[in-house]
């Protein structure tokens, strides 16, 4: 019997919650980052914000692409961090630590998103 | 499969949300510590007219020129008479001139303020067995309903059979140095209302009379300046007031200061006695009004308590006490740091601050500008400056001099030593001067400084840089130095950084947007001062790197924020207390000021370390021997939560060091509430212990019953947000403690 939308599992809800978190972080990055860029500061936040917003939206749509976009943003974050401060643990802490923790969670959602995707495909086929 | 997913997700979320990074902290807004200083931000320094409350109760404050009523006289003492300097009896040899090996007879241990002890029982090996010997409770701490303004900052002195100290509210006591048993206690009844920015009593002064014969009461005396502006002399043996000093042992130091209220002016540092003259200075609450009470420095006869001279910057040729309703000139630079006496030169070295109305210099007189934020060498016979060395010109950054200067002999190129003075500053520039002339011994460069931003005020074109000494400062801030727990608060701080003027150390005050002060008034060297080992030539300095974020605001905006000076009848504590937002009444502007931090997490905006300790070899080219962060993250964290991490992050610190012939440095100071022993030669921490409160005080060491003791006041500090206690903690080896 097909699972309906109103019958999500807990992991699916947590995945969606993660999507909300990423979307909110992305919006903050985008808006505050644009402010910073206009003040003559780094453009990283605004650019990363665009990817994060997209990532969050796709995750909320239950699309695996959302997770891969986040992992892309994470890769960008690491490259930018290393470019800005090198291998200094104290300086990498605020830049890369939190995003990497989130990245691990996002990676864990990939099977969940895949399941959601395949279910949709299934429903579409019925 | 599903369950493990769930667990991993939950654990991960918890981790991501947990406070992960350690950080430095300052007091929260509201009760105690800096008031809720909201920096208005770009374009918000003014207030639209309709928002300005009607000024029905405008309090102008006393005119600097009109005659005025005397201020508070805490003990209702009659006026004190004057005597001529020639009538001051010749001074007997003092304990601090050549301290006994086992003693610590003055705040900085000796007349030179070296903070060096020749004791050797404790060395990098034996110190590992150090244990608490006793704890003494002074009885002064905030009672329910009182704002936390406490930071005892006390260093006991030890002479012979007595350990002499004061409580944060100036009660004086003599303790048995081996057991901590109270031998006598003299309560002085200093009221809560008299506490200025901080309830502190850095120490007392031991004075041996040449007039009273040995064996009689008050031959040896303890002198103290109080928060409520009394100069007190008690017998060292019994604690009884010295009847021949002032009026039964007390002198009212409010005499001649004109109008004031309790807590506006206060003494927190031990007064030095130089050639028989006890010299007193006092703090004047920052940021209140342009015409705050005078910063006058005065000399009194240490035998009789009679007035000898005054150094009043506004009346440089008049060294007498004002008579009738006249008063010392208002708004002049004050000196709150511990002064150093030089009997040989007949000088007292006075570290000065800037004029009242700290962040606007447009109304200061040339006479004030000549002596502010300087070391002033006053002749103790006349009260006139013999020389002045200025460390910041036209100071509008509150780089007031907090450190006691240290005397040393500087080896010259031909081998003859020059009598020198080490002058630490909040800028982290350490000047080394010839104490006979005030001329720099090590090179000083005049470097261009930025111009001003504010109409009616101008900045000095150049500022002095002591390029011959290692700078106790971090490189200038960049956007990428912004820090945080996550990219979110880091981004907030980057915006904050980019929204302010920042043009290096001397960025001028501004109205259009905030400006960053770095090192700022909590930076560099403060009242902990430095310690100097004359044998190894090692100079020990602990210092801070904690910027401030400030903005000038218009009078209208200040009124809308409810900022008013402490002497305003409508003044409410917390609405505009010192060191935070200040009304600067009488100047065109007020000041909004706070640490450069994220006000939500209370984490400083820039990367650590925030506190450092440095050892400088003064005998071989002033090179840095070692330098490392001071203070672990164990008691600090975001939102003030302790992380328990032993990571030596380098926290803000307040309080100084001791250096011993045993090759050890003792220091607490950091906000991790630890006292530690550091190997003088390697910089390695060889011992540490957790204190019951914040160790924001200078430790000291002495010998009793043949054993070495280390004492630290764990009184805490309201602004540093460390736990307040009334406990003096004294450590010794188990052999000393067993009996």
Coordinates of N, CA and C in Angstrom, one line a residue, chain B residues 589-683:
Chain B
X589 N 28.9 66.5 23.1 CA 28.5 65.1 22.8 C 28.5 64.2 24.1
X590 N 27.9 63.1 23.9 CA 27.9 62.0 24.9 C 28.6 60.8 24.2
X591 N 28.9 59.8 25.0 CA 29.6 58.6 24.5 C 28.7 57.4 24.7
X592 N 28.6 56.6 23.6 CA 28.1 55.2 23.7 C 29.3 54.3 23.5
X593 N 29.5 53.4 24.4 CA 30.7 52.6 24.3 C 30.5 51.2 24.9
X594 N 31.0 50.2 24.3 CA 30.9 48.8 24.7 C 32.1 48.0 24.2
X595 N 32.3 46.8 24.8 CA 33.4 46.0 24.2 C 33.0 45.7 22.7
X596 N 34.0 45.4 21.9 CA 33.7 45.1 20.5 C 33.4 43.6 20.5
X597 N 32.1 43.4 20.7 CA 31.6 42.0 20.9 C 30.3 41.7 20.2
X598 N 29.9 40.5 20.3 CA 28.5 40.1 19.9 C 27.7 40.2 21.1
X599 N 26.7 41.2 21.2 CA 26.0 41.4 22.5 C 25.1 40.2 22.8
X600 N 24.8 39.3 21.9 CA 24.0 38.2 22.2 C 24.8 37.0 22.9
X601 N 25.9 36.7 22.3 CA 26.7 35.6 22.8 C 27.7 36.1 23.9
X602 N 27.9 37.4 23.9 CA 28.9 38.0 24.8 C 30.3 37.6 24.5
X603 N 30.5 37.2 23.2 CA 31.8 36.8 22.8 C 32.4 38.0 22.1
X604 N 33.7 38.2 22.3 CA 34.4 39.3 21.6 C 34.4 39.0 20.1
X605 N 34.4 40.0 19.3 CA 34.2 39.9 17.9 C 35.4 39.4 17.2
X606 N 36.6 39.5 17.8 CA 37.8 39.2 17.0 C 38.4 37.9 17.6
X607 N 39.3 37.3 16.9 CA 39.9 36.0 17.2 C 40.8 36.1 18.5
X608 N 40.8 35.0 19.3 CA 41.7 35.1 20.4 C 43.2 35.0 19.9
X609 N 44.2 35.1 20.8 CA 44.1 35.4 22.2 C 43.7 36.8 22.6
X610 N 43.1 36.9 23.7 CA 42.7 38.2 24.3 C 43.6 38.7 25.4
X611 N 44.4 37.7 25.9 CA 45.3 38.1 27.0 C 46.6 37.3 26.8
X612 N 47.7 38.0 27.1 CA 49.0 37.4 26.8 C 50.0 37.7 28.0
X613 N 51.0 36.9 28.1 CA 52.1 37.2 29.0 C 53.4 37.1 28.3
X614 N 54.3 38.1 28.5 CA 55.5 38.3 27.8 C 56.7 38.4 28.7
X615 N 57.8 37.8 28.5 CA 59.0 38.0 29.2 C 60.0 38.7 28.3
X616 N 60.6 39.8 28.8 CA 61.5 40.6 28.0 C 62.8 40.7 28.7
X617 N 63.9 40.4 27.9 CA 65.3 40.4 28.5 C 65.8 41.9 28.4
X618 N 65.8 42.6 29.5 CA 66.1 44.0 29.5 C 67.6 44.2 29.4
X619 N 68.4 43.2 29.7 CA 69.9 43.3 29.7 C 70.5 43.1 28.4
X620 N 69.8 42.4 27.5 CA 70.5 42.0 26.3 C 69.6 42.4 25.1
X621 N 69.4 43.7 24.9 CA 68.7 44.2 23.7 C 67.2 44.2 23.7
X622 N 66.6 44.0 24.9 CA 65.2 44.1 25.0 C 64.5 43.2 24.1
X623 N 64.9 41.9 24.0 CA 64.3 40.9 23.2 C 63.2 40.1 23.9
X624 N 62.2 39.6 23.2 CA 61.2 38.8 23.8 C 61.8 37.4 24.1
X625 N 61.9 37.0 25.4 CA 62.4 35.7 25.7 C 61.4 34.6 25.4
X626 N 60.2 34.9 25.8 CA 59.0 34.0 25.5 C 57.8 34.8 25.7
X627 N 56.7 34.3 25.0 CA 55.4 35.0 25.0 C 54.4 34.0 24.7
X628 N 53.3 33.9 25.5 CA 52.2 33.0 25.2 C 50.9 33.5 25.7
X629 N 49.8 32.9 25.2 CA 48.5 33.3 25.8 C 48.4 33.0 27.2
X630 N 47.6 33.9 28.0 CA 47.5 33.7 29.4 C 46.0 33.5 29.7
X631 N 45.7 32.4 30.3 CA 44.3 32.1 30.6 C 43.6 31.0 29.8
X632 N 43.1 30.1 30.5 CA 42.4 29.0 29.7 C 40.9 29.3 29.6
X633 N 40.3 28.4 28.8 CA 38.9 28.6 28.5 C 38.0 27.9 29.5
X634 N 38.6 27.4 30.6 CA 37.8 26.5 31.5 C 36.6 27.2 32.1
X635 N 36.7 28.5 32.4 CA 35.6 29.2 33.0 C 34.8 30.1 32.1
X636 N 35.1 30.1 30.8 CA 34.5 31.0 29.8 C 33.8 30.2 28.7
X637 N 32.9 30.9 28.1 CA 32.2 30.3 27.0 C 31.1 31.2 26.5
X638 N 30.5 30.8 25.4 CA 29.4 31.7 24.9 C 28.3 31.8 25.9
X639 N 27.6 32.9 25.9 CA 26.6 33.2 26.9 C 27.1 33.1 28.3
X640 N 28.4 33.2 28.5 CA 29.0 33.1 29.8 C 29.0 31.7 30.4
X641 N 28.8 30.7 29.6 CA 28.8 29.4 30.1 C 30.2 28.8 30.1
X642 N 30.6 28.2 31.2 CA 32.0 27.6 31.3 C 32.1 26.4 30.3
X643 N 33.2 26.3 29.6 CA 33.4 25.2 28.7 C 34.2 24.1 29.4
X644 N 35.0 24.4 30.5 CA 35.8 23.4 31.1 C 37.0 23.0 30.3
X645 N 37.3 23.7 29.2 CA 38.4 23.3 28.4 C 39.7 23.9 29.0
X646 N 40.8 23.1 28.9 CA 42.1 23.6 29.4 C 42.9 24.3 28.3
X647 N 42.3 24.4 27.2 CA 42.9 25.2 26.1 C 43.3 26.6 26.5
X648 N 44.6 26.9 26.4 CA 45.1 28.2 26.8 C 44.8 29.2 25.7
X649 N 43.5 29.7 25.8 CA 43.0 30.5 24.7 C 43.6 31.9 24.8
X650 N 43.9 32.4 26.1 CA 44.3 33.7 26.3 C 43.1 34.6 26.6
X651 N 42.7 34.7 27.9 CA 41.6 35.5 28.2 C 42.0 36.9 28.7
X652 N 41.0 37.8 28.7 CA 41.3 39.1 29.3 C 41.8 38.9 30.7
X653 N 42.7 39.8 31.1 CA 43.3 39.6 32.4 C 43.5 41.0 33.1
X654 N 43.4 41.0 34.4 CA 43.5 42.2 35.2 C 44.2 41.8 36.5
X655 N 45.4 42.4 36.8 CA 46.2 42.0 37.9 C 47.5 41.6 37.4
X656 N 48.5 41.7 38.3 CA 49.9 41.6 37.8 C 50.6 40.3 38.3
X657 N 51.9 40.4 38.2 CA 52.7 39.2 38.5 C 53.7 39.5 39.6
X658 N 54.3 38.4 40.1 CA 55.4 38.4 41.0 C 56.5 37.6 40.4
X659 N 57.8 38.0 40.5 CA 58.9 37.2 40.1 C 59.8 37.0 41.2
X660 N 60.3 35.7 41.3 CA 61.1 35.4 42.5 C 62.5 34.9 42.1
X661 N 63.4 34.9 43.1 CA 64.8 34.4 42.9 C 64.8 32.9 42.7
X662 N 63.7 32.2 43.1 CA 63.5 30.8 42.8 C 63.2 30.5 41.4
X663 N 63.2 31.6 40.5 CA 62.9 31.4 39.1 C 61.5 31.2 38.7
X664 N 60.6 31.7 39.5 CA 59.2 31.5 39.3 C 58.5 32.9 39.1
X665 N 57.4 32.8 38.3 CA 56.5 33.9 38.2 C 55.1 33.4 38.7
X666 N 54.6 34.2 39.7 CA 53.2 33.9 40.1 C 52.2 34.9 39.5
X667 N 51.2 34.4 38.9 CA 50.2 35.3 38.4 C 48.8 34.6 38.3
X668 N 47.8 35.3 38.6 CA 46.4 34.9 38.4 C 45.8 35.7 37.3
X669 N 45.1 36.8 37.6 CA 44.8 37.8 36.6 C 43.7 37.4 35.5
X670 N 43.9 36.2 34.9 CA 43.0 35.8 33.8 C 41.6 35.4 34.3
X671 N 40.7 35.4 33.4 CA 39.3 35.1 33.9 C 39.0 33.6 34.0
X672 N 40.1 32.8 34.0 CA 39.9 31.4 34.3 C 39.9 31.0 35.8
X673 N 40.1 32.0 36.6 CA 40.1 31.8 38.1 C 41.2 30.9 38.6
X674 N 42.3 30.8 37.8 CA 43.4 30.0 38.2 C 44.5 31.0 38.7
X675 N 45.3 30.5 39.7 CA 46.6 31.1 40.0 C 47.6 30.1 39.5
X676 N 48.7 30.6 38.9 CA 49.7 29.7 38.3 C 51.1 30.1 38.6
X677 N 52.0 29.2 38.6 CA 53.4 29.5 38.7 C 54.0 29.2 37.3
X678 N 54.8 30.1 36.8 CA 55.4 30.0 35.5 C 56.9 30.0 35.7
X679 N 57.6 29.1 35.0 CA 59.0 29.1 35.0 C 59.5 30.4 34.3
X680 N 60.3 31.2 35.0 CA 60.7 32.5 34.5 C 61.5 32.4 33.2
X681 N 62.2 31.3 33.1 CA 63.2 31.2 31.9 C 62.5 30.6 30.7
X682 N 61.5 29.7 30.9 CA 61.0 29.0 29.8 C 59.5 29.4 29.5
X683 N 58.9 30.0 30.4 CA 57.5 30.4 30.2 C 56.5 29.3 30.4

